Coordinates of C-alpha atoms in Angstrom, one line a residue:
Chain A
X192 CA 0.0 -4.4 2.8
X193 CA -3.7 -5.0 3.6
X194 CA -6.1 -6.7 2.1
X195 CA -8.3 -4.7 -0.9
X196 CA -11.6 -5.7 -3.0
X197 CA -13.0 -4.0 -5.4
X198 CA -16.6 -4.6 -4.9
X199 CA -20.1 -4.0 -6.0
X200 CA -21.7 -3.1 -3.4
X201 CA -25.3 -2.8 -3.2
X202 CA -28.1 -0.8 -1.1
X203 CA -29.3 -2.8 1.5
X204 CA -31.2 0.6 3.7
X205 CA -31.0 3.7 3.6
X206 CA -31.2 6.7 5.5
X207 CA -32.2 9.7 5.8
X208 CA -30.3 12.2 8.9
X209 CA -32.0 15.0 7.2
X210 CA -31.9 16.7 3.7
X211 CA -28.0 16.3 3.0
X212 CA -27.0 14.0 5.1
X213 CA -27.7 10.5 4.3
X214 CA -26.5 6.8 5.2
X215 CA -26.3 4.0 3.4
X216 CA -26.5 -0.3 4.4
X217 CA -24.1 -1.8 1.8
X218 CA -23.6 -5.5 1.1
X219 CA -20.4 -5.9 0.2
X220 CA -19.8 -9.2 2.0
X221 CA -15.5 -9.1 1.1
X222 CA -14.8 -5.8 2.0
X223 CA -17.2 -5.6 5.2
X224 CA -15.4 -9.2 6.4
X225 CA -11.8 -7.4 6.3
X226 CA -12.7 -3.4 7.1
X227 CA -10.8 -2.5 10.6
X228 CA -11.6 0.3 12.8
X229 CA -10.0 3.7 11.3
X230 CA -10.3 2.4 7.6
X231 CA -12.7 3.9 4.5
X232 CA -13.8 2.6 1.7
X233 CA -13.6 4.4 -2.2
X234 CA -16.5 4.4 -3.9
X235 CA -17.1 5.6 -8.1
X236 CA -20.0 7.1 -8.3
X237 CA -20.7 6.9 -12.1
X238 CA -19.1 5.2 -15.3
X239 CA -19.1 9.1 -16.4
X240 CA -15.5 11.1 -17.4
X241 CA -16.4 13.7 -15.5
X242 CA -16.5 11.7 -12.2
X243 CA -12.9 10.1 -13.2
X244 CA -12.4 9.6 -9.1
X245 CA -13.4 8.1 -6.6
X246 CA -15.0 9.9 -3.2
X247 CA -13.0 8.5 0.1
X248 CA -16.0 7.2 2.9
X249 CA -15.3 6.6 6.5
X250 CA -16.9 3.6 7.7
X251 CA -19.2 4.5 10.4
X252 CA -20.1 0.3 11.0
X253 CA -19.6 -3.3 10.4
X254 CA -22.0 -6.1 10.7
X255 CA -21.6 -9.1 8.9
X256 CA -21.6 -8.7 5.5
X257 CA -23.1 -5.2 5.5
X258 CA -20.7 -1.8 6.1
X259 CA -23.4 1.4 6.3
X260 CA -20.7 5.1 5.8
X261 CA -22.6 8.5 6.2
X262 CA -22.2 11.7 3.9
X263 CA -23.1 14.7 2.8
X264 CA -24.5 16.2 -0.3
X265 CA -21.5 19.1 -0.8
X266 CA -20.4 18.5 -4.5
X267 CA -21.7 17.0 -7.8
X268 CA -21.0 13.4 -7.0
X269 CA -22.6 13.2 -3.2
X270 CA -25.7 15.0 -5.7
X271 CA -25.9 12.0 -7.6
X272 CA -25.6 9.1 -4.3
X273 CA -28.5 11.3 -3.3
X274 CA -30.8 9.8 -6.3
X275 CA -29.7 6.1 -4.7
X276 CA -31.6 4.3 -3.3
X277 CA -32.0 0.4 -2.3
X278 CA -30.7 -2.2 -4.1
X279 CA -29.3 0.1 -6.5
X280 CA -24.9 -0.8 -6.4
X281 CA -22.3 1.3 -5.8
X282 CA -18.8 0.2 -6.6
X283 CA -16.5 0.3 -3.8
X284 CA -12.9 -0.3 -3.2
X285 CA -11.7 -0.9 0.1
X286 CA -11.0 -1.6 2.8
X287 CA -8.5 1.2 2.9
X288 CA -6.1 3.0 5.2
X289 CA -4.7 2.0 8.2
X290 CA -6.4 0.8 10.3
X291 CA -6.5 1.8 14.6
X292 CA -4.2 0.1 16.8
X293 CA -6.6 -0.6 20.6
X294 CA -4.9 1.4 22.6
X295 CA -2.8 -0.3 25.9
X296 CA -4.7 2.9 27.7
X297 CA -7.5 1.8 30.0
X298 CA -9.1 6.0 29.8
X299 CA -10.4 7.1 26.3
X300 CA -11.4 10.7 25.4
X301 CA -13.5 10.6 22.2
X302 CA -14.9 13.7 20.5
X303 CA -17.3 14.0 17.7
X304 CA -18.1 17.1 15.4
X305 CA -20.9 16.6 12.6
X306 CA -20.0 13.7 10.3
X307 CA -16.8 13.1 12.1
X308 CA -19.1 11.4 13.9
X309 CA -19.3 8.3 11.9
X310 CA -16.0 6.9 12.3
X311 CA -16.0 7.4 15.6
X312 CA -19.1 5.2 16.1
X313 CA -17.0 2.4 14.9
X314 CA -14.3 3.1 16.8
X315 CA -16.1 3.7 20.2
X316 CA -17.9 0.4 19.2
X317 CA -15.1 -1.5 19.5
X318 CA -13.4 0.3 22.2
X319 CA -15.8 -0.4 24.4
X320 CA -15.8 -4.1 23.5
X321 CA -12.3 -4.3 25.1
X322 CA -13.2 -2.9 27.7
X323 CA -12.0 0.6 27.8
X324 CA -13.3 3.4 30.3
X325 CA -15.3 5.8 27.2
X326 CA -15.7 9.4 27.4
X327 CA -17.5 10.8 24.7
X328 CA -18.5 14.2 23.3
X329 CA -20.5 14.6 20.4
X330 CA -21.9 17.9 18.7
X331 CA -23.5 19.1 15.6
X332 CA -25.3 22.3 14.5
X333 CA -28.9 20.8 15.7
X334 CA -30.7 18.1 16.5
X335 CA -31.2 16.1 12.8
X336 CA -27.2 17.2 12.0
X337 CA -26.4 15.5 15.6
X338 CA -25.8 11.7 13.8
X339 CA -25.6 8.2 15.5
X340 CA -27.4 9.5 19.1
X341 CA -28.9 6.7 19.8
X342 CA -26.6 4.5 18.9
X343 CA -24.2 6.0 21.2
X344 CA -26.4 6.0 24.3
X345 CA -26.6 2.0 24.0
X346 CA -22.8 1.7 23.7
X347 CA -23.6 3.0 27.4
X348 CA -20.3 5.0 27.1
X349 CA -18.8 6.2 31.2
X350 CA -20.3 9.5 30.0
X351 CA -21.8 11.1 27.4
X352 CA -22.5 15.2 26.1
X353 CA -24.2 16.3 23.4
X354 CA -24.3 19.8 21.9
X355 CA -26.6 21.8 18.9
X356 CA -24.6 25.2 18.5
X357 CA -28.7 26.0 18.7
X358 CA -29.4 24.2 21.1
X359 CA -32.1 22.1 19.6
X360 CA -30.6 18.6 21.2
X361 CA -28.2 18.1 24.8
X362 CA -26.2 21.6 25.5
X363 CA -26.2 24.3 23.4
X364 CA -22.6 25.2 22.0
X365 CA -19.4 23.5 20.6
X366 CA -17.5 20.2 21.7
X367 CA -14.7 22.0 22.2
X368 CA -16.5 24.0 25.3
X369 CA -16.4 20.4 27.3
X370 CA -12.1 19.3 27.0
X371 CA -11.2 21.6 30.3
X372 CA -13.8 21.0 32.0
X373 CA -13.3 17.2 31.2
X374 CA -9.5 16.7 31.6
X375 CA -10.2 18.7 35.5
X376 CA -12.9 15.7 36.0
X377 CA -11.5 12.4 34.5
X378 CA -8.2 10.9 33.6
X379 CA -7.4 11.0 30.2
X380 CA -5.3 8.7 28.8
X381 CA -6.3 9.2 24.5
X382 CA -8.0 11.6 22.7
X383 CA -9.8 10.4 19.7
X384 CA -11.1 12.8 17.5
X385 CA -13.1 13.6 13.9
X386 CA -14.5 16.9 12.8
X387 CA -14.3 20.5 11.1
X388 CA -11.4 21.5 10.3
X389 CA -11.9 24.5 12.7
X390 CA -12.6 21.8 15.6
X391 CA -9.8 19.9 14.5
X392 CA -7.4 22.8 15.3
X393 CA -8.5 23.3 18.3
X394 CA -8.8 20.0 19.7
X395 CA -5.0 19.9 19.3
X396 CA -4.3 23.4 20.1
X397 CA -6.4 22.8 23.7
X398 CA -4.2 19.5 24.4
X399 CA -0.8 20.4 22.3
X400 CA 0.6 20.8 25.9
X401 CA -1.2 17.3 27.9
X402 CA 0.6 14.9 27.8
X403 CA -1.3 12.0 26.4
X404 CA -1.7 11.0 23.0
X405 CA -4.2 12.7 20.7
X406 CA -5.5 11.3 17.2
X407 CA -7.5 13.0 14.5
X408 CA -9.1 12.3 11.5
X409 CA -8.0 13.8 8.5
X410 CA -10.1 15.1 5.3
X411 CA -7.7 15.7 2.1
X412 CA -8.3 15.2 -1.4
X413 CA -7.0 11.8 -2.8
X414 CA -6.7 10.4 -5.7
X415 CA -5.9 6.1 -5.4
X416 CA -6.4 6.0 -2.4
X417 CA -4.0 3.1 -2.4
X418 CA -0.7 4.8 -1.5
X419 CA 0.4 5.0 -5.3
X420 CA 0.1 8.8 -6.7
X421 CA 1.1 10.7 -3.3
X422 CA -2.0 12.9 -4.2
X423 CA -3.4 13.0 -0.4
X424 CA -0.6 14.6 1.0
X425 CA -1.1 16.0 4.7
X426 CA 2.0 18.3 6.4
X427 CA 3.9 16.6 8.8
X428 CA 5.4 18.7 12.0
X429 CA 9.1 18.9 10.9
X430 CA 8.5 19.2 6.8
X431 CA 7.3 16.7 4.4
X432 CA 3.9 14.8 4.4
X433 CA 2.6 12.1 5.7
X434 CA -0.2 10.4 2.5
X435 CA -3.4 9.9 4.2
X436 CA -4.8 7.1 2.6
X437 CA -2.1 5.5 3.7
X438 CA -1.0 6.5 7.1
X439 CA -4.0 7.8 7.8
X440 CA -6.9 9.0 8.1
X441 CA -6.5 8.3 11.6
X442 CA -3.4 10.5 12.4
X443 CA -1.7 11.7 16.2
X444 CA -2.4 15.3 15.9
X445 CA 0.9 16.2 17.4
X446 CA 2.3 15.5 14.3
X447 CA 0.9 17.3 12.3
X448 CA 0.2 21.0 10.8
X449 CA -3.3 22.0 10.7
Chain B
X40 CA -3.7 -15.0 -28.5
X41 CA 0.4 -13.7 -28.4
X42 CA 0.3 -9.6 -28.0
X43 CA 3.5 -9.7 -27.1
X44 CA 6.9 -7.3 -29.0
X45 CA 10.4 -7.8 -28.7
X46 CA 11.5 -4.2 -29.0
X47 CA 15.2 -3.4 -28.7
X48 CA 15.9 -5.6 -26.8
X49 CA 13.3 -5.4 -24.1
X50 CA 10.7 -8.4 -24.4
X51 CA 7.0 -6.7 -23.5
X52 CA 4.7 -9.7 -22.6
X53 CA 1.8 -7.4 -24.7
X54 CA 1.7 -3.3 -25.1
X55 CA 0.5 -1.6 -21.9
X56 CA 2.5 -0.3 -19.4
X57 CA 1.6 1.5 -16.3
X58 CA 2.6 5.2 -16.5
X59 CA 5.1 7.2 -14.1
X60 CA 3.1 8.9 -11.3
X61 CA 0.0 6.7 -11.5
X62 CA 1.0 3.6 -9.7
X63 CA 4.2 4.0 -7.3
X64 CA 7.6 2.7 -6.7
X65 CA 6.4 -1.3 -8.2
X66 CA 6.0 -2.0 -4.6
X67 CA 2.2 -2.8 -4.6
X68 CA -0.1 -4.9 -6.7
X69 CA 2.6 -7.2 -7.8
X70 CA 0.0 -9.9 -9.1
X71 CA -1.5 -6.8 -11.5
X72 CA 2.1 -5.2 -12.6
X73 CA 3.5 -8.5 -13.5
X74 CA 0.6 -8.6 -16.4
X75 CA 1.2 -5.8 -17.7
X76 CA 4.3 -5.3 -19.8
X77 CA 5.9 -3.4 -17.5
X78 CA 5.8 0.1 -15.4
X79 CA 7.4 3.0 -15.2
X80 CA 8.5 4.2 -11.8
X81 CA 6.9 7.3 -10.1
X82 CA 10.1 9.7 -11.4
X83 CA 13.5 9.7 -8.7
X84 CA 15.9 13.0 -9.3
X85 CA 19.0 12.8 -7.2
X86 CA 17.9 14.8 -4.3
X87 CA 14.7 13.6 -2.3
X88 CA 11.9 16.1 -2.7
X89 CA 9.3 16.6 -0.1
X90 CA 6.4 17.8 -3.1
X91 CA 3.8 20.7 -3.5
X92 CA 1.4 21.3 -0.5
X93 CA -2.1 20.5 -0.8
X94 CA -4.5 20.1 -2.2
X95 CA -2.8 18.5 -5.3
X96 CA -5.5 17.3 -7.2
X97 CA -8.7 19.1 -9.5
X98 CA -11.3 16.8 -11.8
X99 CA -12.1 18.4 -13.9
X100 CA -15.0 17.6 -17.2
X101 CA -13.1 15.1 -19.0
X102 CA -10.0 14.6 -16.9
X103 CA -8.1 15.3 -13.5
X104 CA -5.0 18.3 -12.8
X105 CA -2.5 17.5 -10.4
X106 CA 0.1 18.6 -8.8
X107 CA 2.0 16.2 -7.0
X108 CA 5.1 18.1 -7.2
X109 CA 7.5 14.9 -8.4
X110 CA 7.6 13.8 -4.3
X111 CA 10.2 11.2 -4.0
X112 CA 12.8 10.0 -1.2
X113 CA 15.6 10.4 -4.1
X114 CA 18.0 7.9 -5.8
X115 CA 20.3 6.3 -3.4
X116 CA 16.7 5.4 -0.9
X117 CA 15.0 4.0 -3.9
X118 CA 18.1 2.0 -5.0
X119 CA 19.2 0.9 -1.2
X120 CA 15.3 0.7 0.0
X121 CA 12.8 -0.3 -3.0
X122 CA 15.3 -1.7 -5.8
X123 CA 16.2 -4.4 -3.7
X124 CA 12.6 -5.2 -2.9
X125 CA 11.7 -5.3 -7.5
X126 CA 13.0 -8.6 -7.2
X127 CA 9.7 -10.1 -7.2
X128 CA 8.6 -8.0 -10.6
X129 CA 8.6 -11.0 -13.3
X130 CA 8.1 -7.4 -15.9
X131 CA 9.7 -4.5 -17.1
X132 CA 11.3 -2.2 -14.6
X133 CA 11.4 1.3 -16.7
X134 CA 12.9 4.0 -14.1
X135 CA 11.6 7.2 -14.4
X136 CA 14.3 10.0 -14.1
X137 CA 14.0 13.9 -13.8
X138 CA 16.0 16.5 -12.6
X139 CA 17.1 20.3 -13.3
X140 CA 20.1 19.4 -16.0
X141 CA 21.2 16.3 -18.2
X142 CA 24.4 16.2 -15.8
X143 CA 21.5 15.7 -12.9
X144 CA 20.3 12.7 -14.4
X145 CA 23.4 10.6 -15.5
X146 CA 23.8 11.4 -11.6
X147 CA 20.7 9.6 -10.7
X148 CA 21.8 7.1 -13.7
X149 CA 24.9 6.7 -12.4
X150 CA 23.4 5.5 -8.4
X151 CA 21.0 3.5 -9.9
X152 CA 22.4 0.8 -12.8
X153 CA 21.5 -1.8 -11.9
X154 CA 20.2 -5.0 -13.7
X155 CA 16.0 -5.1 -12.7
X156 CA 16.2 -1.8 -14.2
X157 CA 14.1 -2.5 -18.4
X158 CA 14.6 0.7 -19.0
X159 CA 15.0 4.3 -18.7
X160 CA 12.5 7.3 -19.3
X161 CA 13.8 10.8 -19.1
X162 CA 11.0 13.1 -17.9
X163 CA 11.4 15.9 -19.9
X164 CA 8.5 18.3 -18.4
X165 CA 10.9 19.0 -15.3
X166 CA 12.1 22.8 -15.4
X167 CA 15.1 23.8 -16.1
X168 CA 16.2 26.0 -13.1
X169 CA 19.2 27.8 -14.6
X170 CA 17.4 28.3 -18.0
X171 CA 16.1 30.2 -16.7
X172 CA 12.5 27.7 -15.7
X173 CA 12.0 26.5 -19.0
X174 CA 10.8 23.1 -19.4
X175 CA 14.0 20.3 -20.6
X176 CA 12.3 19.2 -22.9
X177 CA 10.9 22.3 -24.6
X178 CA 13.9 23.3 -26.8
X179 CA 14.8 21.0 -28.9
X180 CA 18.8 21.3 -28.4
X181 CA 18.5 20.9 -25.3
X182 CA 16.9 17.7 -25.9
X183 CA 18.9 16.4 -27.8
X184 CA 22.1 17.1 -26.1
X185 CA 20.1 15.6 -23.0
X186 CA 19.7 12.4 -25.2
X187 CA 23.4 12.6 -26.0
X188 CA 24.7 12.6 -22.6
X189 CA 22.3 10.3 -21.2
X190 CA 23.2 7.6 -23.7
X191 CA 27.2 7.9 -23.0
X192 CA 26.4 7.1 -19.3
X193 CA 24.5 4.0 -20.4
X194 CA 23.3 1.2 -21.9
X195 CA 20.5 0.9 -21.1
X196 CA 17.8 1.8 -23.2
X197 CA 16.9 5.7 -22.9
X198 CA 12.7 6.1 -23.5
X199 CA 12.0 10.3 -23.3
X200 CA 8.8 11.3 -22.2
X201 CA 8.2 14.8 -24.2
X202 CA 6.0 17.7 -23.2
X203 CA 3.7 18.2 -26.0
X204 CA 2.6 22.0 -25.2
X205 CA 5.0 25.4 -25.0
X206 CA 7.0 23.6 -27.9
X207 CA 6.8 22.1 -31.1
X208 CA 7.2 18.0 -30.4
X209 CA 7.3 16.9 -33.1
X210 CA 10.7 18.6 -33.3
X211 CA 11.5 17.6 -30.0
X212 CA 11.0 14.3 -31.0
X213 CA 12.8 14.6 -33.5
X214 CA 15.5 15.7 -31.2
X215 CA 15.3 12.5 -29.3
X216 CA 15.7 10.5 -32.0
X217 CA 19.0 12.3 -33.0
X218 CA 20.4 12.1 -29.6
X219 CA 20.6 8.7 -29.8
X220 CA 17.1 8.1 -27.6
X221 CA 15.9 4.5 -27.4
X222 CA 12.0 5.6 -27.3
X223 CA 9.8 8.5 -27.6
X224 CA 6.7 8.8 -25.4
X225 CA 4.2 11.0 -26.4
X226 CA 2.5 12.5 -24.4
X227 CA 3.2 13.8 -20.7
X228 CA 0.7 16.2 -19.7
X229 CA -0.1 19.5 -20.3
X230 CA 0.3 22.3 -17.9
X231 CA -2.8 24.0 -16.5
X232 CA -4.6 26.2 -13.5
X233 CA -8.0 25.6 -11.3
X234 CA -8.9 29.5 -9.8
X235 CA -10.9 28.9 -6.3
X236 CA -13.1 32.1 -6.8
X237 CA -14.3 32.2 -3.3
X238 CA -10.8 32.4 -2.4
X239 CA -9.6 34.2 -5.4
X240 CA -6.7 32.4 -5.6
X241 CA -5.1 29.5 -7.1
X242 CA -6.8 26.4 -6.1
X243 CA -3.7 24.0 -5.9
X244 CA -1.2 24.2 -3.3
X245 CA 2.0 23.7 -6.1
X246 CA -0.2 26.3 -8.6
X247 CA 0.9 24.9 -11.2
X248 CA -0.7 21.5 -12.4
X249 CA -0.5 18.8 -15.0
X250 CA -3.6 17.9 -16.6
X251 CA -4.2 14.2 -18.1
X252 CA -7.2 11.9 -18.5
X253 CA -9.6 11.5 -21.7
X254 CA -9.4 14.9 -23.4
X255 CA -6.0 14.4 -23.8
X256 CA -6.0 12.0 -25.8
X257 CA -7.2 13.2 -29.4
X258 CA -4.1 15.5 -29.2
X259 CA -1.9 12.6 -28.0
X260 CA -3.6 10.3 -31.2
X261 CA -2.8 13.3 -33.4
X262 CA 1.1 13.7 -32.3
X263 CA 1.4 10.3 -32.9
X264 CA 0.2 10.5 -36.5
X265 CA 2.3 13.3 -37.4
X266 CA 5.6 12.6 -35.3
X267 CA 5.1 8.9 -37.0
X268 CA 5.9 9.8 -40.7
X269 CA 9.4 11.9 -39.2
X270 CA 11.0 9.0 -37.0
X271 CA 12.1 5.5 -36.6
X272 CA 12.4 5.4 -33.3
X273 CA 9.3 3.4 -32.0
X274 CA 6.6 5.7 -30.1
X275 CA 5.2 5.1 -26.4
X276 CA 1.6 6.4 -27.0
X277 CA 0.2 8.1 -23.6
X278 CA -2.7 10.1 -22.6
X279 CA -6.5 9.1 -21.4
X280 CA -6.5 5.3 -22.3
X281 CA -10.0 3.9 -20.2
X282 CA -10.6 0.8 -22.3
X283 CA -8.7 -1.0 -24.6
X284 CA -10.8 0.8 -27.2
X285 CA -8.5 3.0 -26.5
X286 CA -5.1 1.0 -26.6
X287 CA -6.4 0.3 -30.1
X288 CA -6.4 3.9 -31.6
X289 CA -2.8 4.3 -30.5
X290 CA -2.0 0.7 -32.0
X291 CA -3.4 2.7 -35.3
X292 CA -2.1 5.6 -34.8
X293 CA 1.6 4.2 -34.8
X294 CA 2.5 4.1 -30.9
X295 CA 4.0 0.4 -30.6
X296 CA 3.2 0.3 -26.6
X297 CA 0.9 2.6 -24.3
X298 CA 0.8 4.2 -21.5
X299 CA -2.2 4.0 -18.7
X300 CA -2.4 7.0 -16.2
X301 CA -5.3 8.5 -14.4
X302 CA -7.4 4.9 -15.6
X303 CA -5.1 3.4 -12.1
X304 CA -6.5 6.6 -9.9
X305 CA -10.0 5.3 -10.3
X306 CA -9.1 1.7 -10.8
X307 CA -5.6 0.2 -9.1
X308 CA -7.1 -3.0 -10.8
X309 CA -8.2 -1.3 -14.4
X310 CA -5.3 -2.6 -16.9
X311 CA -6.5 -6.1 -16.0
X312 CA -9.5 -5.6 -18.2
X313 CA -8.1 -4.0 -21.2
X314 CA -5.2 -6.4 -20.8
X315 CA -7.8 -9.0 -21.1
X316 CA -10.6 -7.3 -23.9
X317 CA -7.4 -6.8 -26.1
X318 CA -6.5 -10.3 -25.8
X319 CA -10.5 -10.7 -26.4
X320 CA -10.0 -8.5 -30.1
X321 CA -6.7 -9.6 -31.2
X322 CA -8.3 -13.3 -31.1
X323 CA -11.7 -11.9 -32.8
X324 CA -9.7 -10.5 -35.6
X325 CA -7.3 -13.4 -35.7
X326 CA -4.6 -10.9 -35.6
X327 CA -1.3 -12.9 -35.1
X328 CA 1.3 -10.0 -34.8
X329 CA 0.2 -6.1 -33.9
X330 CA 2.5 -5.3 -36.4
X331 CA 0.2 -5.9 -38.6
X332 CA -2.3 -2.6 -36.9
X333 CA 0.3 -0.6 -35.4
X334 CA 0.6 2.3 -37.8
X335 CA -2.1 1.1 -40.3
X336 CA -4.1 4.7 -40.2
X337 CA -1.7 7.1 -41.2
X338 CA -3.0 10.5 -42.0

């Protein structure tokens, strides 16, 4: 079992991507130093019996004793979090989930939609360090919601394509629009994807019959986050369930039912 | 200050147990488990169960509602692959057993009977398919019969975790005692529904869920105070414990031990603080033995 810490993290920097999308750089030494790609943190938002469960967030980046994550305000927990600012504390459990192992293969396609871009940044940065050829396609509703554009540019991937649904940045359209073309132009060995469920379904469908590895970051209602309760079930292709907090959140899309 | 109690030949180093379903099978967080009075495993059934489709949880005011559906790898897997890895446990291992009949529970016990196990806890909130789906623990005669059958098939102490609704819990607790049960756990989660208004259908994949958390504590305390008067076997209190004060409330009402569940889902280290705080309180109040406070408050 990987080491798990319960830590009070202090917000070092708050970044407002849009009114609803917020990023926090948090100082949480133990968690940050042990965090690996593909992992997540689990945050207790308040000491309030109406908010019993922690909220899971993918780790988007790590620098020494600090970690970065991005969230969208979707419910009462994230609404409370959106009111926090520099120097406020967060009760964090982590790092959780199964780390991603750097693949042996050379040519990697990264497909990110919306907030799914966050965990893919931490992954892409590490793949770059491992000298992989990276082909990255990212998309969101509009320019504001297309997070981490500049950060990805700095990684200098072999190819970087942006999409927005309203055409305010990059090409007008959605991430899956480019998949067929990129497979014609480039040799791809492994695909990592994260984004809305509709996008993952599309990616799975398009790549199902290709003899390559396809991994996706999944989401499911979660409770303990540490493999004790079996709440975060994701259906396996042949029956039974994966437990996302333990076996994921990044799973082979070919082994699950979406 | 010593919180140790010896009950029915089992030594509990403190009154805190980890409730079934909230701490896995005992394979993780050894250090935490070993500081408690014991762990009650997730419920084991004869055959493996895949559990309910997601979503399996919903947060409600004052608690949660879960619908995991007793997902477990079955008795044989548990014996071969789990029990063999639990040799480092220094505290009590209590195995929760479920099934749709007394016979099925006995089949599980016959597979498992192993010296690492301190006691069995029967999950009487499983539906009895043959009897039209009513819960095993819903009807006093059925409860007494199951307890008698189980007791005839093992020498280990038997704990019965009873349902708290759709039955008279007082009669059910009495039936556990009449059947020879050694402990009674009051109470399991209570059934509930969540409706997804947008999709116009039940929210939980398993449709019906079990409600747990803070609000359940007060009903459970009431039941324990009532049941304490009519049975002699030890009571294990369960429902909504989040700090040492909640534990004390249970002890005052007559529980000798408590199970902590929902809190573990928020914080796997949470019970450690409760045990520490309980010791502090006992020292401050110059308590020599937990007996001095157990059942002190009568209603």
